[in-house]
CSV table of C-alpha atoms and ligand atoms in Angstrom, one decimal:
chain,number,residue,atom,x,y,z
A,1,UNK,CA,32.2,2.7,2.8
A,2,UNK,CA,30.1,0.9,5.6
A,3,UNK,CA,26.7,0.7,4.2
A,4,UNK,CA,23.7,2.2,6.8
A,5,UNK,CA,21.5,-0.7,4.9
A,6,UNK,CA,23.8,-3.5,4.4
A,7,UNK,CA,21.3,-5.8,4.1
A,8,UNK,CA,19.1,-3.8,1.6
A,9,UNK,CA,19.8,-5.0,-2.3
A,10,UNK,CA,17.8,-5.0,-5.7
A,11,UNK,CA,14.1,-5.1,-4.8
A,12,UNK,CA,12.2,-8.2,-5.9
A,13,UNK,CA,9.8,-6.1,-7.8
A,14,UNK,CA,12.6,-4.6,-9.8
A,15,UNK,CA,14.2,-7.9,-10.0
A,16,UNK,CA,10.7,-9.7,-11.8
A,17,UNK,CA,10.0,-6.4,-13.7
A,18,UNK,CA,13.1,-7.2,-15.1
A,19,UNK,CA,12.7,-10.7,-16.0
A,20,UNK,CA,9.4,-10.2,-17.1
A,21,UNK,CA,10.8,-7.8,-19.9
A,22,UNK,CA,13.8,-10.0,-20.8
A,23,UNK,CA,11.6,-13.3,-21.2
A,24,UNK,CA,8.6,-11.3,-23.1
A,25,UNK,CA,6.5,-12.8,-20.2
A,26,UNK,CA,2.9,-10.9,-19.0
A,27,UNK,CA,4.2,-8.8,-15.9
A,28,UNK,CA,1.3,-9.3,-13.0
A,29,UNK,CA,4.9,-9.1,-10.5
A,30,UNK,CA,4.7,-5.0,-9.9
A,31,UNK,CA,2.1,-3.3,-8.1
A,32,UNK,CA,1.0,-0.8,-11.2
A,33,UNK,CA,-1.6,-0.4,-13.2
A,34,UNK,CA,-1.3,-1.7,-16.9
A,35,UNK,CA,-3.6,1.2,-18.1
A,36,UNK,CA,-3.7,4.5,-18.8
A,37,UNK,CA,-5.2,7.5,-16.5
A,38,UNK,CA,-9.0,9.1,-17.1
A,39,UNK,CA,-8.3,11.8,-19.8
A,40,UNK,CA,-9.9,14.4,-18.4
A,41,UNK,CA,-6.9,14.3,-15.4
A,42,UNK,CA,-4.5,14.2,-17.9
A,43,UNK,CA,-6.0,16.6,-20.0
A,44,UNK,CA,-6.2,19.0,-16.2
A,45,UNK,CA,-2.3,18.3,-16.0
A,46,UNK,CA,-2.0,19.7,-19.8
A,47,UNK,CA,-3.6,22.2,-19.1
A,48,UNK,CA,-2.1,23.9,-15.4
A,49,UNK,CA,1.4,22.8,-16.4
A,50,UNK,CA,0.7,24.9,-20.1
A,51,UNK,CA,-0.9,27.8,-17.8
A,52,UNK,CA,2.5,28.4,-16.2
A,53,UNK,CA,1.4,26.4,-12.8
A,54,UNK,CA,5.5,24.9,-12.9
A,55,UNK,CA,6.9,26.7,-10.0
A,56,UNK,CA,7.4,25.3,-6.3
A,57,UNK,CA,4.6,25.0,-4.9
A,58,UNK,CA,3.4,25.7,-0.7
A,59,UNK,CA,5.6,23.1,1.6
A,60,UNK,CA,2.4,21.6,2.5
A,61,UNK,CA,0.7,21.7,-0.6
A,62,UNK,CA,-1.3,23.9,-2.0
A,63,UNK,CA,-4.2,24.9,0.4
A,64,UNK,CA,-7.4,24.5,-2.2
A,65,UNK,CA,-6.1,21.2,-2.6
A,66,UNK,CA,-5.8,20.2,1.1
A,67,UNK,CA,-9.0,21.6,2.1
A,68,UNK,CA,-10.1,19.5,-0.6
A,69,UNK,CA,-8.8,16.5,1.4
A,70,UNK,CA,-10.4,17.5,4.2
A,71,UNK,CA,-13.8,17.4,2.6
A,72,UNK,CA,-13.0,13.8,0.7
A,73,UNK,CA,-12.4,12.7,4.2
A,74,UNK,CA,-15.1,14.0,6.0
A,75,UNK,CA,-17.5,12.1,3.1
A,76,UNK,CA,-15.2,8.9,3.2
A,77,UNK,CA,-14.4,8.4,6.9
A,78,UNK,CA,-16.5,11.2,8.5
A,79,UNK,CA,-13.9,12.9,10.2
A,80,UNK,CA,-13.2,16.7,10.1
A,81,UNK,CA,-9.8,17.4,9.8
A,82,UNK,CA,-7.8,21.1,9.8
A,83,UNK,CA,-6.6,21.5,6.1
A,84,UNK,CA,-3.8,23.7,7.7
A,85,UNK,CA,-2.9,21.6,10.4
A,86,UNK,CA,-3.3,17.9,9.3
A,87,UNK,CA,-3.0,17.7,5.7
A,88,UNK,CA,-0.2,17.6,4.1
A,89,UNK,CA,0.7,16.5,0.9
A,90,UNK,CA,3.4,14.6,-0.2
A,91,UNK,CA,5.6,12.7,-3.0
A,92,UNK,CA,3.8,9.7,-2.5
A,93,UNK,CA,3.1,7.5,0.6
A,94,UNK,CA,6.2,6.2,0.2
A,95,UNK,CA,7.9,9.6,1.5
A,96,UNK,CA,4.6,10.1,3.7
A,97,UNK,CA,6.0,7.1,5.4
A,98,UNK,CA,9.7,7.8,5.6
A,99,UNK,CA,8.9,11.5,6.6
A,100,UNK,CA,6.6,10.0,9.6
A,101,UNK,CA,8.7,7.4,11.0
A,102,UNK,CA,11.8,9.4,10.5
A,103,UNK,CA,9.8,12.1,12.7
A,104,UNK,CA,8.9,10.2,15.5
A,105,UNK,CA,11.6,7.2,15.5
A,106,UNK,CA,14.9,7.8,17.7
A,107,UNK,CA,17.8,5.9,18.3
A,108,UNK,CA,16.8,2.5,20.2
A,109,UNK,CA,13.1,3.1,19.6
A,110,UNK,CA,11.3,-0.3,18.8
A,111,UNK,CA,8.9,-0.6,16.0
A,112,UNK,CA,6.4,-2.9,15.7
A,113,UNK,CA,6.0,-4.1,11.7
A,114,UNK,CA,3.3,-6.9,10.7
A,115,UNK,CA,4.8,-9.4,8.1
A,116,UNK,CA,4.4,-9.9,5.1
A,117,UNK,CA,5.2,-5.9,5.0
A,118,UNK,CA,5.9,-3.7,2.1
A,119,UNK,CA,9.5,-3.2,1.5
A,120,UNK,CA,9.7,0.4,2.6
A,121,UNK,CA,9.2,0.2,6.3
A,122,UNK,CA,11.9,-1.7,7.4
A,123,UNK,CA,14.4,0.8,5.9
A,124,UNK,CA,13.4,3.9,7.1
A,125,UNK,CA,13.1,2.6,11.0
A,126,UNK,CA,16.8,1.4,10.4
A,127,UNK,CA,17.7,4.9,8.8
A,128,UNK,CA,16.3,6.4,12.2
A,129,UNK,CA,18.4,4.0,14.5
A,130,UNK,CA,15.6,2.2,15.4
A,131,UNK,CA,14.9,-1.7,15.5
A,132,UNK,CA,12.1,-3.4,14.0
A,133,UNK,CA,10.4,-5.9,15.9
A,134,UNK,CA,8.8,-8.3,13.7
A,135,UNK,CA,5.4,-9.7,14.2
A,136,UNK,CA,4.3,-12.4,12.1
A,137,UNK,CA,0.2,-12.3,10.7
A,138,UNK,CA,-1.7,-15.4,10.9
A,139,UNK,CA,-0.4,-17.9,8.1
A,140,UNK,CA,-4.4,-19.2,7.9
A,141,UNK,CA,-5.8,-16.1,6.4
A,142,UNK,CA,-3.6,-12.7,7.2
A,143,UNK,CA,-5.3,-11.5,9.6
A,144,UNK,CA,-3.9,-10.1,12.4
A,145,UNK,CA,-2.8,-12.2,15.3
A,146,UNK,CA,-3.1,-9.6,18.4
A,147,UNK,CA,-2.0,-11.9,21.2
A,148,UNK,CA,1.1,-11.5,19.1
A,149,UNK,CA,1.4,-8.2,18.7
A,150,UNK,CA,0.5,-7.9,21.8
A,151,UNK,CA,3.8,-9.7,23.1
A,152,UNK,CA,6.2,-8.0,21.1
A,153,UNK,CA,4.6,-4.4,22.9
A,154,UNK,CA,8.0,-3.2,25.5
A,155,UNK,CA,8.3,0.2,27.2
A,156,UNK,CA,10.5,0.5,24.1
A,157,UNK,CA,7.8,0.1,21.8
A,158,UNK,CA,7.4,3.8,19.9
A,159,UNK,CA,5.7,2.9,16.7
A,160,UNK,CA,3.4,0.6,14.9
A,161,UNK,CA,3.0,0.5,11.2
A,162,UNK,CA,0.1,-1.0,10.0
A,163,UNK,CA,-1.5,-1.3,6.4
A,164,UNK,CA,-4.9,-2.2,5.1
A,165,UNK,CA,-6.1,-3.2,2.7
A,166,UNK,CA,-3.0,-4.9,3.1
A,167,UNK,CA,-0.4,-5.9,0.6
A,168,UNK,CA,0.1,-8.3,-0.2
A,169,UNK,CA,-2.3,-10.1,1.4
A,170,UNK,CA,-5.5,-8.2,0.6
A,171,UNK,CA,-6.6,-8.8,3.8
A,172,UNK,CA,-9.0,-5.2,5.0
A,173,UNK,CA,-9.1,-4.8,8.3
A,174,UNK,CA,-12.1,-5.2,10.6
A,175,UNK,CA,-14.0,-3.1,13.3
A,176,UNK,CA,-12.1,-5.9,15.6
A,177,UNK,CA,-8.6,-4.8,14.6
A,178,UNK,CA,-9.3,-1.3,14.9
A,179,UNK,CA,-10.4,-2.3,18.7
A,180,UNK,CA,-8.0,-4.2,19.7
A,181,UNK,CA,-5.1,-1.2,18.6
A,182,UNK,CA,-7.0,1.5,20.1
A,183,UNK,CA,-6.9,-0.9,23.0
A,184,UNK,CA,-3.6,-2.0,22.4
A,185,UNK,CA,-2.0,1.9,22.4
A,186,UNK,CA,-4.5,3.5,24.8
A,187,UNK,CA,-2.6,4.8,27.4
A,188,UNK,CA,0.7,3.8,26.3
A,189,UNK,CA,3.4,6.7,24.5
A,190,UNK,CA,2.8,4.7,21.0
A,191,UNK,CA,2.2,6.1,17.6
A,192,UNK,CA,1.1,4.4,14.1
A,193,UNK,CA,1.4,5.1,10.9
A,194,UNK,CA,-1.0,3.6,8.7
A,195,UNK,CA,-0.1,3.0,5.5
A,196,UNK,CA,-3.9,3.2,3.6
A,197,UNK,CA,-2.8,3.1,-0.4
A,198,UNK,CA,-5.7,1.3,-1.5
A,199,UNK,CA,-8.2,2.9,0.3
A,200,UNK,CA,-10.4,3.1,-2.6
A,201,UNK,CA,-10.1,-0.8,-3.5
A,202,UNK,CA,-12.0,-3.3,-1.6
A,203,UNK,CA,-14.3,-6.0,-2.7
A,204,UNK,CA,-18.1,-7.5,-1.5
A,205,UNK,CA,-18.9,-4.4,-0.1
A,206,UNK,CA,-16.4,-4.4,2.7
A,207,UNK,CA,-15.9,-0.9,3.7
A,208,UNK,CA,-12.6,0.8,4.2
A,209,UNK,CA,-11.8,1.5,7.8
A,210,UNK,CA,-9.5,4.7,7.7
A,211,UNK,CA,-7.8,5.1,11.2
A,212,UNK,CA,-8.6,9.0,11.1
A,213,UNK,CA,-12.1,7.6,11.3
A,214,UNK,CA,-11.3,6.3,14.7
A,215,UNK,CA,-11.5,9.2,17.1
A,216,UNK,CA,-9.4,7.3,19.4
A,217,UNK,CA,-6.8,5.9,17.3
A,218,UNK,CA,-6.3,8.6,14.7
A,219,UNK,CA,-5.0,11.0,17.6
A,220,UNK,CA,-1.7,9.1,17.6
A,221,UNK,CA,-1.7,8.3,13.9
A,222,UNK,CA,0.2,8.9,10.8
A,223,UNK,CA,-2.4,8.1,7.7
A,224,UNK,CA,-0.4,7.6,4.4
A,225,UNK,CA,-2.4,7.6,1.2
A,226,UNK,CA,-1.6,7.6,-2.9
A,227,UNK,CA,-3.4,9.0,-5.4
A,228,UNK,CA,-0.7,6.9,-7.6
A,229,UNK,CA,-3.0,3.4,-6.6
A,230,UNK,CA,-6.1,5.7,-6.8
A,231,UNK,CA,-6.8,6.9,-10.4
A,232,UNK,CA,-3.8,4.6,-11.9
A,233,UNK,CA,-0.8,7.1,-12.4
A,234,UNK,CA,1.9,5.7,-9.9
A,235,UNK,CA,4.5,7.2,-11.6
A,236,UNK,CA,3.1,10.7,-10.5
A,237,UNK,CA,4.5,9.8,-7.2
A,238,UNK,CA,1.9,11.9,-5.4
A,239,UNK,CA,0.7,10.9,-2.1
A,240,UNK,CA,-0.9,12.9,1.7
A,241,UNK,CA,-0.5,12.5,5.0
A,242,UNK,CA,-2.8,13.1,7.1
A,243,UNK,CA,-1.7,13.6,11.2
A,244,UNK,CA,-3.2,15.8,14.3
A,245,UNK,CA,-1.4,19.2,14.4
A,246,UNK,CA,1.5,18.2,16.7
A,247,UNK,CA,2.5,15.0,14.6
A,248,UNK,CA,2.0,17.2,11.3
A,249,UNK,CA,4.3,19.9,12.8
A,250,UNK,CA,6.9,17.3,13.5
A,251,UNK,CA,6.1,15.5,10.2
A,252,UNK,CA,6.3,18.8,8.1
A,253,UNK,CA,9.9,19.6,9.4
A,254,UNK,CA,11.2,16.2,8.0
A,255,UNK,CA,8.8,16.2,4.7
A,256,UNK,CA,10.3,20.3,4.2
A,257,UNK,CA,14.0,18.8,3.9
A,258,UNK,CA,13.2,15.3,1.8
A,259,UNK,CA,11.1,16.9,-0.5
A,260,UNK,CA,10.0,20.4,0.0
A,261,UNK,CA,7.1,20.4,-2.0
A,262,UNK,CA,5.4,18.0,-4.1
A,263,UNK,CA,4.7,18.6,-8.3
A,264,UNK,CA,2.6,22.0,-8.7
A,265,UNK,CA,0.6,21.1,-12.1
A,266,UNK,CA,-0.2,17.6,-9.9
A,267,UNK,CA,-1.6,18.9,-7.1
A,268,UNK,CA,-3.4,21.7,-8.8
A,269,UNK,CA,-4.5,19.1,-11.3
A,270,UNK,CA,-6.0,16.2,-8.5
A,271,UNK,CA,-7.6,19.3,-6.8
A,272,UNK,CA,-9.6,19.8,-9.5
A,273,UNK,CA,-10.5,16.0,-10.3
A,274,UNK,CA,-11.7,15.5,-7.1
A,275,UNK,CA,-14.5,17.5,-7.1
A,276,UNK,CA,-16.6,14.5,-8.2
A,277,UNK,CA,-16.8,12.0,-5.7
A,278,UNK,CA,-17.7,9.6,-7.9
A,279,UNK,CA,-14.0,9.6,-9.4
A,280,UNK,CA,-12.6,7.8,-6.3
A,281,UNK,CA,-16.1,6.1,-5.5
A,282,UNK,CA,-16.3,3.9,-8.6
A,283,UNK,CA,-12.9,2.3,-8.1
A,284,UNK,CA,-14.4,-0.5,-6.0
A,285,UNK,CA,-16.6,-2.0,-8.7
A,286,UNK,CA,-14.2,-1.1,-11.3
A,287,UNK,CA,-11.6,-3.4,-9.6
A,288,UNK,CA,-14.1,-6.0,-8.0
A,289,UNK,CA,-14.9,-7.2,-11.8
A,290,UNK,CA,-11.1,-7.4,-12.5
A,291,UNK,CA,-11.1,-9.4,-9.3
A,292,UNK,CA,-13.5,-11.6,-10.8
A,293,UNK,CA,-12.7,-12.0,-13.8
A,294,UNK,CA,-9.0,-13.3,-13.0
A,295,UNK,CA,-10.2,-15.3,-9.9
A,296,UNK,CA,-12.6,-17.5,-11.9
A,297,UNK,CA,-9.8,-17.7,-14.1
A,298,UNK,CA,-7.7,-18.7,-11.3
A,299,UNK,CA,-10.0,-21.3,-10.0
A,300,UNK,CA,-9.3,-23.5,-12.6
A,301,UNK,CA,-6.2,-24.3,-11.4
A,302,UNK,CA,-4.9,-26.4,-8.1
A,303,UNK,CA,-4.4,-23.0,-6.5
A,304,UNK,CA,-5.8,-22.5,-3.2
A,305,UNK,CA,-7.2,-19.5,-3.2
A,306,UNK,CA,-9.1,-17.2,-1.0
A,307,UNK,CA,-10.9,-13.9,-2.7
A,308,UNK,CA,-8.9,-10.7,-1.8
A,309,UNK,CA,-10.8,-8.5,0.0
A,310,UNK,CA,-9.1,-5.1,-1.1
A,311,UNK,CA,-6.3,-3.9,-3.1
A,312,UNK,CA,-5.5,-5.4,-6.4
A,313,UNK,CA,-3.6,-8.5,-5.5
A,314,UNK,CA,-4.9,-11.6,-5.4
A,315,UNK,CA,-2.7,-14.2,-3.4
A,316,UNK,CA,-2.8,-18.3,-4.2
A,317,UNK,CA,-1.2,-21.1,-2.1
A,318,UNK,CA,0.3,-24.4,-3.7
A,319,UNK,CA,2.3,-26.0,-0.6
A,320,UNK,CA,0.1,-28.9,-1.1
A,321,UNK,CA,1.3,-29.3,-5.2
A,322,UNK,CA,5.1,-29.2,-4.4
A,323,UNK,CA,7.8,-28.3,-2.1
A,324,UNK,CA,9.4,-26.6,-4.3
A,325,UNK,CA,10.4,-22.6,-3.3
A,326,UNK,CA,8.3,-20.0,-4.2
A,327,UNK,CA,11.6,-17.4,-5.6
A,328,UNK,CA,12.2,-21.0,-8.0
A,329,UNK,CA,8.7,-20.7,-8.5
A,330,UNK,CA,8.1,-17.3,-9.7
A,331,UNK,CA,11.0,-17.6,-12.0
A,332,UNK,CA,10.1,-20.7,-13.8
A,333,UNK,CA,6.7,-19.3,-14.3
A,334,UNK,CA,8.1,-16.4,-15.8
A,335,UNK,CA,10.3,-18.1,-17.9
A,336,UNK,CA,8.7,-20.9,-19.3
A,337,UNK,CA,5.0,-20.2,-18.9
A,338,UNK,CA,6.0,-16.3,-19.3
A,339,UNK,CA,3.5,-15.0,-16.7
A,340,UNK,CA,5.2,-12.9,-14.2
A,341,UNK,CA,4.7,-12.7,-10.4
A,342,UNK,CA,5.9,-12.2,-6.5
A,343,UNK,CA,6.9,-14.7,-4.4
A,344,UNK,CA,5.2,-13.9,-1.1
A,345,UNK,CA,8.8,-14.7,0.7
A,346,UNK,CA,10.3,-11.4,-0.3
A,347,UNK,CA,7.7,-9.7,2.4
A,348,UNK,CA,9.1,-11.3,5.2
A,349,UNK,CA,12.3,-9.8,6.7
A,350,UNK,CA,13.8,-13.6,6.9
A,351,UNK,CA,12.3,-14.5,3.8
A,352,UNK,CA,9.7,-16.9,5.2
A,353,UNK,CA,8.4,-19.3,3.0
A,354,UNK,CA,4.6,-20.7,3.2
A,355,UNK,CA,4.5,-21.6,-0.2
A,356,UNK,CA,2.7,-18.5,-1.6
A,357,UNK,CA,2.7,-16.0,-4.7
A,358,UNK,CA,1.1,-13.1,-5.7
A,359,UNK,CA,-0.7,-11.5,-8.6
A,360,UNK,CA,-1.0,-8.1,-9.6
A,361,UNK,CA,-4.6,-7.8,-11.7
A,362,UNK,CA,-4.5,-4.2,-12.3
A,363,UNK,CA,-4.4,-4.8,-15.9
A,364,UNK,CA,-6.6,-4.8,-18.9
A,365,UNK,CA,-9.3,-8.0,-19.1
A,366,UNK,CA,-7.4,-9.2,-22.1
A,367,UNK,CA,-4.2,-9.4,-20.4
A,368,UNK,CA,-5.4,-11.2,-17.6
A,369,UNK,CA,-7.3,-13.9,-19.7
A,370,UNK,CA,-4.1,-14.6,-21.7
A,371,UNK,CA,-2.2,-14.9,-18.4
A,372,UNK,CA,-5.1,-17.2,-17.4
A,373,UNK,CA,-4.2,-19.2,-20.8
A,374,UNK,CA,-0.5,-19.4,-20.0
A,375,UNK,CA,-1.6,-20.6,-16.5
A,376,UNK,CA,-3.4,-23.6,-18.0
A,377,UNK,CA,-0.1,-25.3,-18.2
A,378,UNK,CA,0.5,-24.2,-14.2
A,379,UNK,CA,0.7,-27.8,-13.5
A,380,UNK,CA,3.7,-28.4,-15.5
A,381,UNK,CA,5.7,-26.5,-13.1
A,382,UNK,CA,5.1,-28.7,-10.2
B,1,PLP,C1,1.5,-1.1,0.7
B,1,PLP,C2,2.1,0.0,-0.1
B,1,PLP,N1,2.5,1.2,0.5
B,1,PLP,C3,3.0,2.2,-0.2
B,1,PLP,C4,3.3,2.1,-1.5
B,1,PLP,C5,3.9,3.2,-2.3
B,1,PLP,O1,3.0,4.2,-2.7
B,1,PLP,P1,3.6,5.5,-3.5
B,1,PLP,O2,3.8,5.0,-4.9
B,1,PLP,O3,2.5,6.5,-3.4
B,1,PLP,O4,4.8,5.9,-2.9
B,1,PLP,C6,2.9,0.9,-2.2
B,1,PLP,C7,3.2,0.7,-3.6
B,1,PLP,O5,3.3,-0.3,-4.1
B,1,PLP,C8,2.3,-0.1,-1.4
B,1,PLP,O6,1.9,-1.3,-2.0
């Protein structure tokens, strides 16, 4: 058969998962948290799946738990958004995304995607028959590089996808970078989707700048969020989009034949949980002392390293240790210092190599200090 994603294989996550597991080795590779959900959401789960909440549920979502959206984003981002019209919710932001760019992308469309980018992007675009125009972040820090972007804009251009706090970088986007898109599409037929899973985790009091905050920019945009990265269940798969009325409507014709509907006990469950703000609003500080703690840790190393700003991966550089390639890297590290984690290489479409890896410190404090142990010996690997 002639593959529609020839080039698509094994994903490097599942591929150091793996290894992690067969070598006994401490996983920080995967994106996921290493603990367990807040009880009481578990126990709401228990409890609407045992009170016969099991059957499909609206094709949107249920609409106390939308409007509860629309409230959360009013507080976060103060924006008002139609819980009818503009929220939708999904099976994660992984389907938010594919639904979105599968919605608006046509055959020949060009779509802009920064790099390092999560894995999910480039896929869907190609699924669409459109052609993904690569544009490289600055190597210095991960910020954007707008002259760039800038460049790679044609009378093709239909879509950019952008994501902050970013991953893997952990770069958070500034006031700047939110000017120079709504500069950048003003005027032009160009959507985005922006892909805003971790939302609830940046660091030094560095707010979150949602792009339905922008009333400029979230007129042509496609927000993606998780509640997987959010309260630490991202096996629950359970994301929202949130889109003005005519993208939704488009958007909702693709989500109602991927999906359908997204897992009733969840939604009615998460509805629930986030009646307390402070649910989703202590997630910062919880995160910013796991930060911390494996950064200091870190530090004590040759790693060059620069303190993420959101999400809960912390990058380090070691060009100047050795030459040698970060894939080679990651697996000796797993193997013989048994500490798992991402070579940065696997987010660039031609596997671009700067001599960077990635951590995942979602995990519990005594994991990370024995990683920080095993990392003692970091040195041997150079
Ligand atoms: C940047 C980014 N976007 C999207 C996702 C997927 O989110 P979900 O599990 O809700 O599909 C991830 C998960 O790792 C991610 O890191």
């Amino acid at each position: 058969m002639r593959s529609k994603l020839p080039q698509v294989g094994t994903t490097i996550f599942t591929v150091m998962s793996k290894m992690a597991h067969d070598e006994g080795a401490i996983n920080l590779s995967q994106g996921y948290p290493g603990f367990g959900a807040d009880p009481v959401l578990l126990d709401l789960v228990a409890h609407y799946t045992k009170s016969g909440y099991n059957q499909y549920a609206p094709m949107s979502g249920i609409p106390q738990f939308r409007q509860r959206m629309a409230e959360k984003i009013l507080r976060c981002y103060g924006a008002e958004v139609n819980p009818d019209e503009e929220v939708t919710i999904v099976s994660g932001a992984t389907e938010a995304i594919f639904s979105a760019i599968t919605a608006v992308v046509h055959p020949g469309d060009e779509v802009v995607v920064l790099e390092p980018a999560y894995d999910s992007y480039e896929p869907a675009i190609q699924l669409a028959g459109g052609i993904t125009i690569h544009v490289p972040l600055d190597s210095k820090d991960f910020s954007v590089d707008w002259e760039r972007v800038k460049h790679a804009i044609t009378y093709k251009t239909k879509l950019i996808v952008i994501n902050t706090p970013h991953n893997p970088s952990g770069y958070v986007w500034a006031e700047q970078d939110m000017k120079q898109l709504s500069d950048l599409v003003r005027d032009r037929n160009i959507y985005v989707v922006s892909d805003e899973v971790y939302e609830h985790i940046t660091f030094d009091q560095r707010p979150h700048l949602s792009l339905v905050g922008h009333p400029e920019l979230r007129k042509k945009t496609f927000v993606c969020g998780s509640f997987g990265k959010t309260f630490h269940v991202t096996g629950w798969k359970i994301g929202y989009c949130i889109a003005p009325p005519e993208l939704t409507k488009e958007f909702r014709k693709v989500h109602q034949f991927v999906t359908f509907s997204t897992v009733t006990p969840l939604q009615f469950a998460l509805c629930d949980y986030l009646e307390k703000p402070e649910r989703y609003e202590s997630i910062p500080s919880f995160y910013e002392k796991k930060r911390d703690l494996f950064l200091q840790g870190l530090q004590k190393t040759d790693l060059i390293l620069e303190p993420t700003q959101g999400s809960f991966f912390q990058t380090a550089r070691y060009g100047h240790l050795s030459k040698i390639e970060d894939k080679e890297l990651a697996e000796r590290m797993t193997k013989e210092l048994k500490v798992a984690c991402i070579p940065v290489s696997a987010f660039y479409h031609d596997h671009q190599d700067d001599k960077i890896i990635r951590f995942c410190f979602a995990k519990e404090d005594q994991e990370l200090e024995e990683a920080l142990k095993r990392l003692d010996r970091l040195n041997e690997l150079f």
